[in-house]
Amino acid sequence: KPRSLSGMQPTSDSLHLGNYIGALVEMVKLQETHDAFYFIADLHALTVAPEPEVLRERTRVTAAQFIAGGVDPARSVLFVQSHVHQHTELTWVLSTLTGFGEAGRMTQFKDKTAKGHSANVGLFTYPILMASDILIYDSDVVPVGEDQRQHLELSRDLAARFNQRFGDTLVVPEPHIMKETAKIQDLQEPTAKMSKSAATDAGLINLLEDPKRIAKKIRSAVTDTEREIRFDVENKPGVSNLLSIHSALSGVPVSALETAYEGKGYGDLKKDVADVVVAAITPFRERTLSLMADPAELDRILADGAARAAEVAEATVRRVYDRVGLLPRL
Ligand code: ATP
Ligand code: MG
């Protein structure tokens, strides 16, 4: 079976609608056809300096949300990144193959430092740790949102470069990004992606939020001064975003929605989007809360996942260490 791999950072008290539509839904689908490795990227989260107690809580809630969204820990390997120390070992080797200028071209670093995060070296080398996360499991496909395309390209380049220099060792992964709907935008600032670290709360839909507040946020979403409901990201980013959200959750293609809303107003669209979102989120929220009620069981699931992940990761690190000329540990 081919392998699928993906992770999310525990950088907020809840995942948001973009994480759900852009990644989690696909991660769950891929379990059917792939050997899936899914993890909580707690080491990545350290790059934005969380409070220790908050990070612990968020790591558990992110794991609970994976399961609530349909990741099945019996079938897929679900684990916490820091529990598999091999990730950081491979990162070092990959960092010695990454050009300084190459790392400097990664736009997420610029985006996050522009948002006020300190420009620490960890934030700069973030994409190399991510390449390690992917390459260490010989991942074939990586379901992520559009915002991660550039990082994935770096992972592919590093795998190819390693293979060229040291012989065939690493699998070059394929991105798996859903088209039209791959990127969910901030409701208040529809030219920026919805983000856990968003500037304002009003544009962000948290999956654990109260349904009434969600409906209110959608009603207040920024649109434009026209009246036509049409998918046009350039000129109508707000309306296009609402159509994307509707389509992703209802399964109705965007073109069919455009036809269905001919002659109707933005208010009608917003009301329907709110209904579709609340219907999708309500059972998800209930499952998450019930999983959070038993943290010991959650920790047990994660420990089991880490043990299974480490077996694969250790084999890769040994192979890589050997190829680059490090003496074997006897
Ligand atoms: P942060 O702001 O802390 O970086 P984030 O919201 O970007 O948080 P991540 O944990 O970095 O979330 O990303 C988890 C997954 O969600 C990735 O696959 C990413 O591509 C996807 N994702 C994040 N934001 C969006 C979005 N707005 N639309 C679609 N997918 C998204
Ligand atoms: Mg992100």
PDB file of C-alpha atoms in Angstrom, residues 114-241:
ATOM      1  CA  ALA A 114       5.603  39.902   9.477  1.00  0.00           C
ATOM      2  CA  LYS A 115       2.764  38.894  11.817  1.00  0.00           C
ATOM      3  CA  GLY A 116       5.025  39.653  14.766  1.00  0.00           C
ATOM      4  CA  HIS A 117       6.492  36.251  15.645  1.00  0.00           C
ATOM      5  CA  SER A 118      10.137  36.473  16.661  1.00  0.00           C
ATOM      6  CA  ALA A 119      12.464  35.539  13.833  1.00  0.00           C
ATOM      7  CA  ASN A 120      14.031  32.595  15.649  1.00  0.00           C
ATOM      8  CA  VAL A 121      16.197  30.054  13.845  1.00  0.00           C
ATOM      9  CA  GLY A 122      13.592  27.346  14.486  1.00  0.00           C
ATOM     10  CA  LEU A 123      11.030  29.272  12.496  1.00  0.00           C
ATOM     11  CA  PHE A 124      13.596  29.612   9.719  1.00  0.00           C
ATOM     12  CA  THR A 125      14.453  25.913   9.606  1.00  0.00           C
ATOM     13  CA  TYR A 126      10.800  24.852  10.075  1.00  0.00           C
ATOM     14  CA  PRO A 127      10.527  23.557   6.469  1.00  0.00           C
ATOM     15  CA  ILE A 128      13.545  21.277   6.969  1.00  0.00           C
ATOM     16  CA  LEU A 129      11.954  19.636   9.999  1.00  0.00           C
ATOM     17  CA  MET A 130       8.841  19.263   7.867  1.00  0.00           C
ATOM     18  CA  ALA A 131      10.855  17.617   5.088  1.00  0.00           C
ATOM     19  CA  SER A 132      12.174  15.201   7.696  1.00  0.00           C
ATOM     20  CA  ASP A 133       8.628  14.433   8.932  1.00  0.00           C
ATOM     21  CA  ILE A 134       7.693  13.470   5.389  1.00  0.00           C
ATOM     22  CA  LEU A 135      10.814  11.708   4.151  1.00  0.00           C
ATOM     23  CA  ILE A 136      11.366   9.636   7.277  1.00  0.00           C
ATOM     24  CA  TYR A 137       8.221   7.568   6.516  1.00  0.00           C
ATOM     25  CA  ASP A 138       8.918   7.102   2.790  1.00  0.00           C
ATOM     26  CA  SER A 139       5.660   8.984   2.261  1.00  0.00           C
ATOM     27  CA  ASP A 140       4.125   8.724  -1.185  1.00  0.00           C
ATOM     28  CA  VAL A 141       1.395  11.344  -0.791  1.00  0.00           C
ATOM     29  CA  VAL A 142       1.088  14.300   1.541  1.00  0.00           C
ATOM     30  CA  PRO A 143      -2.429  15.739   1.936  1.00  0.00           C
ATOM     31  CA  VAL A 144      -1.986  19.392   2.946  1.00  0.00           C
ATOM     32  CA  GLY A 145      -3.547  22.753   2.214  1.00  0.00           C
ATOM     33  CA  GLU A 146      -2.415  24.971  -0.625  1.00  0.00           C
ATOM     34  CA  ASP A 147      -0.376  27.100   1.827  1.00  0.00           C
ATOM     35  CA  GLN A 148       2.068  24.192   2.269  1.00  0.00           C
ATOM     36  CA  ARG A 149       2.818  23.704  -1.437  1.00  0.00           C
ATOM     37  CA  GLN A 150       6.151  25.518  -1.279  1.00  0.00           C
ATOM     38  CA  HIS A 151       7.343  23.507   1.735  1.00  0.00           C
ATOM     39  CA  LEU A 152       6.401  20.314  -0.022  1.00  0.00           C
ATOM     40  CA  GLU A 153       8.398  21.370  -3.046  1.00  0.00           C
ATOM     41  CA  LEU A 154      11.428  21.757  -0.757  1.00  0.00           C
ATOM     42  CA  SER A 155      10.871  18.246   0.617  1.00  0.00           C
ATOM     43  CA  ARG A 156      10.833  16.887  -2.909  1.00  0.00           C
ATOM     44  CA  ASP A 157      13.997  18.789  -3.828  1.00  0.00           C
ATOM     45  CA  LEU A 158      15.814  17.542  -0.731  1.00  0.00           C
ATOM     46  CA  ALA A 159      14.833  13.921  -1.368  1.00  0.00           C
ATOM     47  CA  ALA A 160      15.952  14.143  -4.988  1.00  0.00           C
ATOM     48  CA  ARG A 161      19.194  15.868  -3.997  1.00  0.00           C
ATOM     49  CA  PHE A 162      19.964  13.241  -1.371  1.00  0.00           C
ATOM     50  CA  ASN A 163      19.323  10.446  -3.857  1.00  0.00           C
ATOM     51  CA  GLN A 164      21.474  12.050  -6.478  1.00  0.00           C
ATOM     52  CA  ARG A 165      24.388  12.508  -4.120  1.00  0.00           C
ATOM     53  CA  PHE A 166      24.173   9.268  -2.112  1.00  0.00           C
ATOM     54  CA  GLY A 167      22.172   6.883  -4.314  1.00  0.00           C
ATOM     55  CA  ASP A 168      18.490   5.965  -4.212  1.00  0.00           C
ATOM     56  CA  THR A 169      17.487   6.225  -0.549  1.00  0.00           C
ATOM     57  CA  LEU A 170      14.467   8.495  -0.055  1.00  0.00           C
ATOM     58  CA  VAL A 171      11.020   8.460  -1.666  1.00  0.00           C
ATOM     59  CA  VAL A 172      10.151  11.689  -3.499  1.00  0.00           C
ATOM     60  CA  PRO A 173       6.661  12.541  -2.190  1.00  0.00           C
ATOM     61  CA  GLU A 174       3.686  13.818  -4.186  1.00  0.00           C
ATOM     62  CA  PRO A 175       1.599  16.727  -2.918  1.00  0.00           C
ATOM     63  CA  HIS A 176      -2.091  15.983  -2.565  1.00  0.00           C
ATOM     64  CA  ILE A 177      -3.862  19.316  -2.595  1.00  0.00           C
ATOM     65  CA  MET A 178      -7.557  19.724  -3.295  1.00  0.00           C
ATOM     66  CA  LYS A 179      -8.071  22.253  -6.084  1.00  0.00           C
ATOM     67  CA  GLU A 180     -10.663  25.035  -5.822  1.00  0.00           C
ATOM     68  CA  THR A 181     -11.376  24.544  -2.173  1.00  0.00           C
ATOM     69  CA  ALA A 182      -7.859  23.831  -0.967  1.00  0.00           C
ATOM     70  CA  LYS A 183      -7.461  27.186   0.666  1.00  0.00           C
ATOM     71  CA  ILE A 184     -10.018  28.643   3.037  1.00  0.00           C
ATOM     72  CA  GLN A 185      -9.654  32.360   3.576  1.00  0.00           C
ATOM     73  CA  ASP A 186     -10.181  34.561   6.612  1.00  0.00           C
ATOM     74  CA  LEU A 187     -13.826  35.710   6.704  1.00  0.00           C
ATOM     75  CA  GLN A 188     -12.890  39.289   7.537  1.00  0.00           C
ATOM     76  CA  GLU A 189      -9.840  39.491   5.328  1.00  0.00           C
ATOM     77  CA  PRO A 190     -10.596  37.161   2.414  1.00  0.00           C
ATOM     78  CA  THR A 191      -7.263  37.767   0.712  1.00  0.00           C
ATOM     79  CA  ALA A 192      -5.420  36.122   3.654  1.00  0.00           C
ATOM     80  CA  LYS A 193      -5.672  32.459   4.588  1.00  0.00           C
ATOM     81  CA  MET A 194      -7.679  31.429   7.618  1.00  0.00           C
ATOM     82  CA  SER A 195      -5.031  30.754  10.226  1.00  0.00           C
ATOM     83  CA  LYS A 196      -4.793  29.581  13.825  1.00  0.00           C
ATOM     84  CA  SER A 197      -2.553  32.548  14.416  1.00  0.00           C
ATOM     85  CA  ALA A 198      -4.977  34.993  12.768  1.00  0.00           C
ATOM     86  CA  ALA A 199      -4.867  38.651  13.708  1.00  0.00           C
ATOM     87  CA  THR A 200      -8.540  38.794  14.663  1.00  0.00           C
ATOM     88  CA  ASP A 201     -10.937  36.184  15.916  1.00  0.00           C
ATOM     89  CA  ALA A 202     -13.856  37.444  13.808  1.00  0.00           C
ATOM     90  CA  GLY A 203     -12.528  35.940  10.581  1.00  0.00           C
ATOM     91  CA  LEU A 204     -11.723  32.536  12.031  1.00  0.00           C
ATOM     92  CA  ILE A 205     -14.094  29.574  12.449  1.00  0.00           C
ATOM     93  CA  ASN A 206     -12.923  27.289  15.207  1.00  0.00           C
ATOM     94  CA  LEU A 207     -14.296  23.783  15.080  1.00  0.00           C
ATOM     95  CA  LEU A 208     -15.122  23.829  18.791  1.00  0.00           C
ATOM     96  CA  GLU A 209     -16.896  27.140  18.708  1.00  0.00           C
ATOM     97  CA  ASP A 210     -20.505  27.674  19.685  1.00  0.00           C
ATOM     98  CA  PRO A 211     -22.733  27.166  16.584  1.00  0.00           C
ATOM     99  CA  LYS A 212     -24.548  30.473  17.166  1.00  0.00           C
ATOM    100  CA  ARG A 213     -21.286  32.404  17.113  1.00  0.00           C
ATOM    101  CA  ILE A 214     -20.219  30.567  13.986  1.00  0.00           C
ATOM    102  CA  ALA A 215     -23.447  31.541  12.229  1.00  0.00           C
ATOM    103  CA  LYS A 216     -22.943  35.141  13.314  1.00  0.00           C
ATOM    104  CA  LYS A 217     -19.373  35.230  12.000  1.00  0.00           C
ATOM    105  CA  ILE A 218     -20.522  33.888   8.644  1.00  0.00           C
ATOM    106  CA  ARG A 219     -23.324  36.467   8.442  1.00  0.00           C
ATOM    107  CA  SER A 220     -20.726  39.197   9.051  1.00  0.00           C
ATOM    108  CA  ALA A 221     -18.237  37.857   6.485  1.00  0.00           C
ATOM    109  CA  VAL A 222     -16.745  40.524   4.236  1.00  0.00           C
ATOM    110  CA  THR A 223     -18.048  40.332   0.642  1.00  0.00           C
ATOM    111  CA  ASP A 224     -18.148  43.127  -1.969  1.00  0.00           C
ATOM    112  CA  THR A 225     -20.466  45.852  -3.246  1.00  0.00           C
ATOM    113  CA  GLU A 226     -21.836  43.869  -6.198  1.00  0.00           C
ATOM    114  CA  ARG A 227     -24.822  41.555  -5.936  1.00  0.00           C
ATOM    115  CA  GLU A 228     -23.785  38.684  -8.174  1.00  0.00           C
ATOM    116  CA  ILE A 229     -22.868  35.309  -6.656  1.00  0.00           C
ATOM    117  CA  ARG A 230     -19.993  34.143  -8.800  1.00  0.00           C
ATOM    118  CA  PHE A 231     -16.697  32.330  -8.149  1.00  0.00           C
ATOM    119  CA  ASP A 232     -13.931  34.819  -8.954  1.00  0.00           C
ATOM    120  CA  VAL A 233     -11.064  34.797  -6.477  1.00  0.00           C
ATOM    121  CA  GLU A 234      -9.380  37.858  -8.010  1.00  0.00           C
ATOM    122  CA  ASN A 235     -12.324  40.214  -7.909  1.00  0.00           C
ATOM    123  CA  LYS A 236     -14.657  38.571  -5.419  1.00  0.00           C
ATOM    124  CA  PRO A 237     -12.495  36.853  -2.781  1.00  0.00           C
ATOM    125  CA  GLY A 238     -15.122  36.949  -0.024  1.00  0.00           C
ATOM    126  CA  VAL A 239     -17.960  35.467  -2.077  1.00  0.00           C
ATOM    127  CA  SER A 240     -15.614  32.897  -3.628  1.00  0.00           C
ATOM    128  CA  ASN A 241     -14.510  31.826  -0.169  1.00  0.00           C
TER     129      ASN A 241
END
